[in-house]
Amino acid sequence: MDLYPLKFTPIFKYRIWGGNKLKTKLNKDYIEENIGESWEISGVKNNETFVSEGYLKGRSLAQLINTFKGDIIGDNVYKIFGDTFPLLIKFIDAKKPLSIQVHPSNEIAKSRHNSFGKNEMWYVMEAEDDAELIVGFDKSITKEEYEKHLKNGTILDVMHHENVNSGDTFYIPTGRVHAIGEGVMLAEIQQTSDITYRIYDYDRVDAKTGLKRELHNDLALDVIDYRVYESYKTHYDLNKNTSNILVHSPYFKTNIIAIEGHMTIDYSDIDSFVIYICVEGSLDINCNNLDYSLNTGETLLVPSNLNELKLKSVGAKILEVYYQ
């Protein structure tokens, strides 16, 4: 049977800093408290998402790739990654600040953990008044000075704090220290990796364990990029009914589309799966004369062998993600 645009059942993750916006704002279905992450499309081992609709319902991402290979993820993507899906798509709700953390490069992650590195990006969907992100450093710092601040508990003083609003976008390459602040809900696109080095966690105790969370400062020291950059936020255009470049990296490409009325997209030149993440409004999608809907907080995987899609909406915004 033919492939079709695929929705998956999310995996919900308890986090010490999690809230309830994934339920109240994005209509996620769970009963637990402090859910900080919704893993929307995941091929991470032991954390795979499963198709939620259609004749492929119940199939995992790995099973789909094993069966359909390049037809679902693209011939070139399959040649590079085999049965491993290269990206992990999440929604994150930070009721409280996340730890200050950093991710290792592909090379370091491979040698230390037999894993991919974790280059990622954030698209802010909602931010409370005065909400902020921590991204990189505000002033040039040596490794020795960094260690001194860490020891003295003043590491936040040298970090770059940036107030954020809905629509703000940040690319977080490996090596860049970062944290999501209190009151921020965002979409995250990242390499398939769960390797995080936590370097500062506000001395918090996890109510579930009664313990402080583990820090990884020895591992982080040689990973951190200590340089200062002129700007950390991504600037982009938002022309209607076209794919506007958001973040194009060697690990994924993300565009943003603001849909007003009708538009048709042709993917015949892209040898890759495409993921739609609806970050505002809702839209109707027609593919091979079948209709699908996508609402705020939902994601859709478009297999590589589906070339033409017709989109219809009044004011929806979607992130368009692919590998090529």
GROMACS .gro file of C-alpha atoms in nm:
model
  324
    1MET     CA    1   0.000   0.000   0.000
    2ASP     CA    2   0.104   0.359  -0.054
    3LEU     CA    3   0.270   0.575   0.207
    4TYR     CA    4   0.085   0.877   0.341
    5PRO     CA    5   0.159   1.174   0.574
    6LEU     CA    6   0.214   1.027   0.919
    7LYS     CA    7   0.122   1.141   1.267
    8PHE     CA    8   0.281   0.980   1.572
    9THR     CA    9   0.175   0.932   1.934
   10PRO     CA   10   0.397   1.159   2.144
   11ILE     CA   11   0.605   1.043   2.441
   12PHE     CA   12   0.569   1.264   2.748
   13LYS     CA   13   0.864   1.326   2.977
   14TYR     CA   14   0.857   1.426   3.344
   15ARG     CA   15   1.104   1.701   3.416
   16ILE     CA   16   1.182   1.874   3.745
   17TRP     CA   17   1.118   2.205   3.566
   18GLY     CA   18   0.809   2.098   3.366
   19GLY     CA   19   0.463   2.252   3.381
   20ASN     CA   20   0.121   2.186   3.227
   21LYS     CA   21   0.117   2.403   2.912
   22LEU     CA   22   0.168   2.107   2.681
   23LYS     CA   23  -0.177   1.999   2.799
   24THR     CA   24  -0.350   2.334   2.840
   25LYS     CA   25  -0.201   2.511   2.537
   26LEU     CA   26  -0.116   2.228   2.294
   27ASN     CA   27  -0.394   1.983   2.392
   28LYS     CA   28  -0.159   1.696   2.476
   29ASP     CA   29  -0.329   1.402   2.645
   30TYR     CA   30  -0.163   1.302   2.971
   31ILE     CA   31  -0.248   1.296   3.343
   32GLU     CA   32   0.098   1.328   3.501
   33GLU     CA   33   0.231   1.646   3.661
   34ASN     CA   34   0.546   1.838   3.563
   35ILE     CA   35   0.556   1.721   3.202
   36GLY     CA   36   0.835   1.925   3.045
   37GLU     CA   37   0.878   1.757   2.708
   38SER     CA   38   0.663   1.601   2.439
   39TRP     CA   39   0.875   1.388   2.207
   40GLU     CA   40   0.680   1.418   1.884
   41ILE     CA   41   0.888   1.222   1.635
   42SER     CA   42   1.164   1.010   1.786
   43GLY     CA   43   1.387   0.726   1.678
   44VAL     CA   44   1.588   0.733   2.003
   45LYS     CA   45   1.645   0.379   2.129
   46ASN     CA   46   1.380   0.279   2.387
   47ASN     CA   47   1.201   0.609   2.319
   48GLU     CA   48   1.059   0.551   1.973
   49THR     CA   49   0.731   0.707   1.863
   50PHE     CA   50   0.462   0.500   1.692
   51VAL     CA   51   0.226   0.590   1.408
   52SER     CA   52  -0.112   0.698   1.546
   53GLU     CA   53  -0.338   0.683   1.238
   54GLY     CA   54  -0.402   0.488   0.918
   55TYR     CA   55  -0.303   0.139   0.811
   56LEU     CA   56   0.048   0.184   0.954
   57LYS     CA   57  -0.087   0.262   1.302
   58GLY     CA   58   0.131   0.103   1.570
   59ARG     CA   59   0.446   0.088   1.360
   60SER     CA   60   0.758   0.242   1.510
   61LEU     CA   61   0.981   0.480   1.321
   62ALA     CA   62   1.254   0.214   1.296
   63GLN     CA   63   1.006  -0.040   1.157
   64LEU     CA   64   0.889   0.211   0.896
   65ILE     CA   65   1.244   0.287   0.784
   66ASN     CA   66   1.336  -0.081   0.777
   67THR     CA   67   1.034  -0.152   0.556
   68PHE     CA   68   1.025   0.152   0.328
   69LYS     CA   69   1.388   0.270   0.338
   70GLY     CA   70   1.450   0.560   0.098
   71ASP     CA   71   1.082   0.588   0.011
   72ILE     CA   72   1.014   0.724   0.357
   73ILE     CA   73   1.332   0.912   0.455
   74GLY     CA   74   1.502   0.970   0.118
   75ASP     CA   75   1.760   0.759  -0.063
   76ASN     CA   76   2.053   0.978   0.039
   77VAL     CA   77   1.937   0.999   0.401
   78TYR     CA   78   1.903   0.620   0.409
   79LYS     CA   79   2.250   0.582   0.258
   80ILE     CA   80   2.396   0.796   0.538
   81PHE     CA   81   2.191   0.687   0.839
   82GLY     CA   82   2.047   0.345   0.755
   83ASP     CA   83   1.763   0.253   0.989
   84THR     CA   84   1.842   0.539   1.230
   85PHE     CA   85   1.619   0.845   1.200
   86PRO     CA   86   1.851   1.148   1.213
   87LEU     CA   87   1.627   1.399   1.395
   88LEU     CA   88   1.431   1.431   1.718
   89ILE     CA   89   1.134   1.671   1.733
   90LYS     CA   90   1.006   1.803   2.068
   91PHE     CA   91   0.783   2.057   2.233
   92ILE     CA   92   0.920   2.193   2.562
   93ASP     CA   93   0.737   2.369   2.847
   94ALA     CA   94   0.963   2.531   3.105
   95LYS     CA   95   0.760   2.625   3.413
   96LYS     CA   96   1.093   2.671   3.587
   97PRO     CA   97   1.440   2.731   3.437
   98LEU     CA   98   1.624   2.438   3.284
   99SER     CA   99   1.977   2.363   3.397
  100ILE     CA  100   2.267   2.540   3.229
  101GLN     CA  101   2.398   2.278   2.987
  102VAL     CA  102   2.606   2.205   2.681
  103HIS     CA  103   2.609   1.929   2.419
  104PRO     CA  104   2.911   1.750   2.268
  105SER     CA  105   3.002   1.746   1.898
  106ASN     CA  106   2.953   1.444   1.674
  107GLU     CA  107   3.317   1.345   1.717
  108ILE     CA  108   3.321   1.368   2.098
  109ALA     CA  109   2.977   1.208   2.134
  110LYS     CA  110   3.085   0.922   1.910
  111SER     CA  111   3.408   0.855   2.102
  112ARG     CA  112   3.257   0.892   2.451
  113HIS     CA  113   2.900   0.767   2.410
  114ASN     CA  114   2.876   0.601   2.067
  115SER     CA  115   2.610   0.860   1.986
  116PHE     CA  116   2.545   1.151   1.754
  117GLY     CA  117   2.623   1.497   1.884
  118LYS     CA  118   2.338   1.732   1.959
  119ASN     CA  119   2.311   2.040   1.740
  120GLU     CA  120   1.966   2.188   1.792
  121MET     CA  121   1.741   2.487   1.737
  122TRP     CA  122   1.458   2.653   1.927
  123TYR     CA  123   1.148   2.829   1.798
  124VAL     CA  124   0.969   3.015   2.077
  125MET     CA  125   0.593   2.952   2.064
  126GLU     CA  126   0.498   3.138   2.379
  127ALA     CA  127   0.687   3.346   2.634
  128GLU     CA  128   0.558   3.505   2.953
  129ASP     CA  129   0.650   3.862   3.040
  130ASP     CA  130   1.024   3.898   3.102
  131ALA     CA  131   1.090   3.537   3.002
  132GLU     CA  132   1.443   3.473   2.882
  133LEU     CA  133   1.683   3.223   2.736
  134ILE     CA  134   2.048   3.182   2.826
  135VAL     CA  135   2.264   3.140   2.517
  136GLY     CA  136   2.644   3.162   2.514
  137PHE     CA  137   2.858   3.417   2.697
  138ASP     CA  138   2.831   3.794   2.731
  139LYS     CA  139   3.205   3.853   2.760
  140SER     CA  140   3.516   3.672   2.653
  141ILE     CA  141   3.623   3.415   2.908
  142THR     CA  142   3.906   3.161   2.943
  143LYS     CA  143   3.858   2.806   3.058
  144GLU     CA  144   4.032   2.896   3.386
  145GLU     CA  145   3.804   3.196   3.444
  146TYR     CA  146   3.504   2.980   3.364
  147GLU     CA  147   3.610   2.723   3.626
  148LYS     CA  148   3.652   3.000   3.883
  149HIS     CA  149   3.300   3.131   3.820
  150LEU     CA  150   3.167   2.777   3.842
  151LYS     CA  151   3.339   2.720   4.177
  152ASN     CA  152   3.218   3.056   4.314
  153GLY     CA  153   2.859   3.003   4.201
  154THR     CA  154   2.873   3.312   3.977
  155ILE     CA  155   2.855   3.136   3.641
  156LEU     CA  156   2.522   3.307   3.557
  157ASP     CA  157   2.696   3.645   3.573
  158VAL     CA  158   2.896   3.577   3.255
  159MET     CA  159   2.618   3.409   3.055
  160HIS     CA  160   2.423   3.591   2.781
  161HIS     CA  161   2.062   3.640   2.896
  162GLU     CA  162   1.814   3.732   2.622
  163ASN     CA  163   1.449   3.829   2.672
  164VAL     CA  164   1.233   3.646   2.420
  165ASN     CA  165   0.896   3.668   2.251
  166SER     CA  166   0.685   3.438   2.036
  167GLY     CA  167   0.859   3.371   1.704
  168ASP     CA  168   1.214   3.420   1.830
  169THR     CA  169   1.451   3.157   1.696
  170PHE     CA  170   1.792   3.038   1.814
  171TYR     CA  171   2.038   2.789   1.669
  172ILE     CA  172   2.233   2.607   1.940
  173PRO     CA  173   2.543   2.442   1.793
  174THR     CA  174   2.732   2.189   1.999
  175GLY     CA  175   2.964   2.357   2.247
  176ARG     CA  176   2.735   2.655   2.313
  177VAL     CA  177   2.618   2.677   2.676
  178HIS     CA  178   2.244   2.735   2.697
  179ALA     CA  179   1.928   2.708   2.904
  180ILE     CA  180   1.557   2.767   2.857
  181GLY     CA  181   1.421   3.013   3.112
  182GLU     CA  182   1.106   3.010   3.319
  183GLY     CA  183   0.782   3.074   3.130
  184VAL     CA  184   0.900   2.968   2.783
  185MET     CA  185   0.725   2.711   2.561
  186LEU     CA  186   0.904   2.621   2.239
  187ALA     CA  187   0.951   2.374   1.957
  188GLU     CA  188   1.292   2.206   1.944
  189ILE     CA  189   1.455   2.039   1.646
  190GLN     CA  190   1.772   1.844   1.715
  191GLN     CA  191   1.993   1.561   1.605
  192THR     CA  192   1.891   1.221   1.734
  193SER     CA  193   2.083   1.226   2.060
  194ASP     CA  194   2.006   1.234   2.430
  195ILE     CA  195   2.355   1.340   2.543
  196THR     CA  196   2.351   1.646   2.769
  197TYR     CA  197   2.624   1.776   2.999
  198ARG     CA  198   2.461   1.960   3.289
  199ILE     CA  199   2.692   2.226   3.434
  200TYR     CA  200   2.473   2.422   3.677
  201ASP     CA  201   2.131   2.339   3.823
  202TYR     CA  202   2.055   2.605   4.086
  203ASP     CA  203   2.125   2.349   4.364
  204ARG     CA  204   1.776   2.208   4.310
  205VAL     CA  205   1.650   1.886   4.466
  206ASP     CA  206   1.428   1.663   4.254
  207ALA     CA  207   1.110   1.593   4.450
  208LYS     CA  208   1.084   1.248   4.289
  209THR     CA  209   1.427   1.133   4.404
  210GLY     CA  210   1.506   1.362   4.696
  211LEU     CA  211   1.845   1.424   4.537
  212LYS     CA  212   2.020   1.695   4.343
  213ARG     CA  213   2.064   1.611   3.975
  214GLU     CA  214   2.402   1.496   3.852
  215LEU     CA  215   2.640   1.753   3.705
  216HIS     CA  216   2.889   1.675   3.427
  217ASN     CA  217   3.146   1.953   3.460
  218ASP     CA  218   3.451   1.738   3.394
  219LEU     CA  219   3.301   1.618   3.067
  220ALA     CA  220   3.184   1.969   2.971
  221LEU     CA  221   3.514   2.156   3.012
  222ASP     CA  222   3.666   2.050   2.680
  223VAL     CA  223   3.334   2.075   2.497
  224ILE     CA  224   3.242   2.438   2.571
  225ASP     CA  225   3.293   2.714   2.315
  226TYR     CA  226   3.420   3.003   2.530
  227ARG     CA  227   3.404   3.263   2.252
  228VAL     CA  228   3.163   3.557   2.245
  229TYR     CA  229   2.942   3.617   1.940
  230GLU     CA  230   2.788   3.942   1.820
  231SER     CA  231   2.438   3.795   1.808
  232TYR     CA  232   2.283   3.467   1.915
  233LYS     CA  233   1.932   3.512   1.778
  234THR     CA  234   1.840   3.407   1.424
  235HIS     CA  235   1.690   3.680   1.205
  236TYR     CA  236   1.453   3.578   0.927
  237ASP     CA  237   1.191   3.697   0.679
  238LEU     CA  238   0.827   3.597   0.706
  239ASN     CA  239   0.678   3.631   0.360
  240LYS     CA  240   0.342   3.461   0.319
  241ASN     CA  241   0.289   3.136   0.127
  242THR     CA  242   0.657   3.061   0.073
  243SER     CA  243   0.933   2.874   0.254
  244ASN     CA  244   1.136   3.134   0.444
  245ILE     CA  245   1.479   3.016   0.559
  246LEU     CA  246   1.496   2.984   0.936
  247VAL     CA  247   1.799   2.766   1.018
  248HIS     CA  248   2.002   2.579   0.757
  249SER     CA  249   2.277   2.372   0.917
  250PRO     CA  250   2.471   2.059   0.811
  251TYR     CA  251   2.240   1.857   1.038
  252PHE     CA  252   1.894   1.978   0.940
  253LYS     CA  253   1.725   2.254   0.744
  254THR     CA  254   1.428   2.440   0.886
  255ASN     CA  255   1.206   2.693   0.709
  256ILE     CA  256   0.896   2.876   0.831
  257ILE     CA  257   0.581   2.907   0.623
  258ALA     CA  258   0.301   3.154   0.700
  259ILE     CA  259  -0.005   3.025   0.514
  260GLU     CA  260  -0.276   3.264   0.401
  261GLY     CA  261  -0.529   3.103   0.170
  262HIS     CA  262  -0.406   2.826  -0.062
  263MET     CA  263  -0.057   2.718  -0.162
  264THR     CA  264   0.098   2.418  -0.336
  265ILE     CA  265   0.441   2.278  -0.249
  266ASP     CA  266   0.649   2.052  -0.474
  267TYR     CA  267   0.915   1.839  -0.302
  268SER     CA  268   1.037   1.650  -0.608
  269ASP     CA  269   1.379   1.818  -0.578
  270ILE     CA  270   1.425   1.720  -0.212
  271ASP     CA  271   1.564   1.372  -0.144
  272SER     CA  272   1.445   1.369   0.216
  273PHE     CA  273   1.148   1.326   0.445
  274VAL     CA  274   0.979   1.654   0.539
  275ILE     CA  275   0.838   1.731   0.885
  276TYR     CA  276   0.567   1.989   0.947
  277ILE     CA  277   0.544   2.136   1.297
  278CYS     CA  278   0.240   2.356   1.345
  279VAL     CA  279   0.341   2.642   1.576
  280GLU     CA  280   0.036   2.865   1.525
  281GLY     CA  281  -0.320   2.823   1.398
  282SER     CA  282  -0.438   2.522   1.199
  283LEU     CA  283  -0.428   2.408   0.838
  284ASP     CA  284  -0.571   2.155   0.597
  285ILE     CA  285  -0.338   1.944   0.385
  286ASN     CA  286  -0.428   1.759   0.068
  287CYS     CA  287  -0.196   1.484  -0.056
  288ASN     CA  288  -0.286   1.233  -0.328
  289ASN     CA  289  -0.647   1.354  -0.305
  290LEU     CA  290  -0.671   1.271   0.066
  291ASP     CA  291  -0.723   1.538   0.332
  292TYR     CA  292  -0.536   1.578   0.658
  293SER     CA  293  -0.551   1.842   0.930
  294LEU     CA  294  -0.277   1.989   1.146
  295ASN     CA  295  -0.337   2.200   1.456
  296THR     CA  296  -0.109   2.401   1.682
  297GLY     CA  297   0.116   2.159   1.870
  298GLU     CA  298   0.088   1.878   1.614
  299THR     CA  299   0.355   1.736   1.386
  300LEU     CA  300   0.339   1.547   1.057
  301LEU     CA  301   0.602   1.338   0.878
  302VAL     CA  302   0.574   1.359   0.500
  303PRO     CA  303   0.748   1.057   0.340
  304SER     CA  304   1.013   1.128   0.079
  305ASN     CA  305   0.816   0.973  -0.206
  306LEU     CA  306   0.525   1.217  -0.168
  307ASN     CA  307   0.604   1.516  -0.383
  308GLU     CA  308   0.305   1.748  -0.404
  309LEU     CA  309   0.106   1.886  -0.112
  310LYS     CA  310  -0.168   2.148  -0.113
  311LEU     CA  311  -0.198   2.359   0.202
  312LYS     CA  312  -0.495   2.572   0.307
  313SER     CA  313  -0.528   2.798   0.608
  314VAL     CA  314  -0.606   3.144   0.737
  315GLY     CA  315  -0.302   3.247   0.933
  316ALA     CA  316  -0.127   2.920   1.024
  317LYS     CA  317   0.246   2.906   1.074
  318ILE     CA  318   0.439   2.585   1.031
  319LEU     CA  319   0.803   2.488   1.058
  320GLU     CA  320   0.918   2.286   0.757
  321VAL     CA  321   1.208   2.055   0.843
  322TYR     CA  322   1.416   1.822   0.627
  323TYR     CA  323   1.767   1.680   0.611
  324GLN     CA  324   1.900   1.757   0.263
   0.00000   0.00000   0.00000
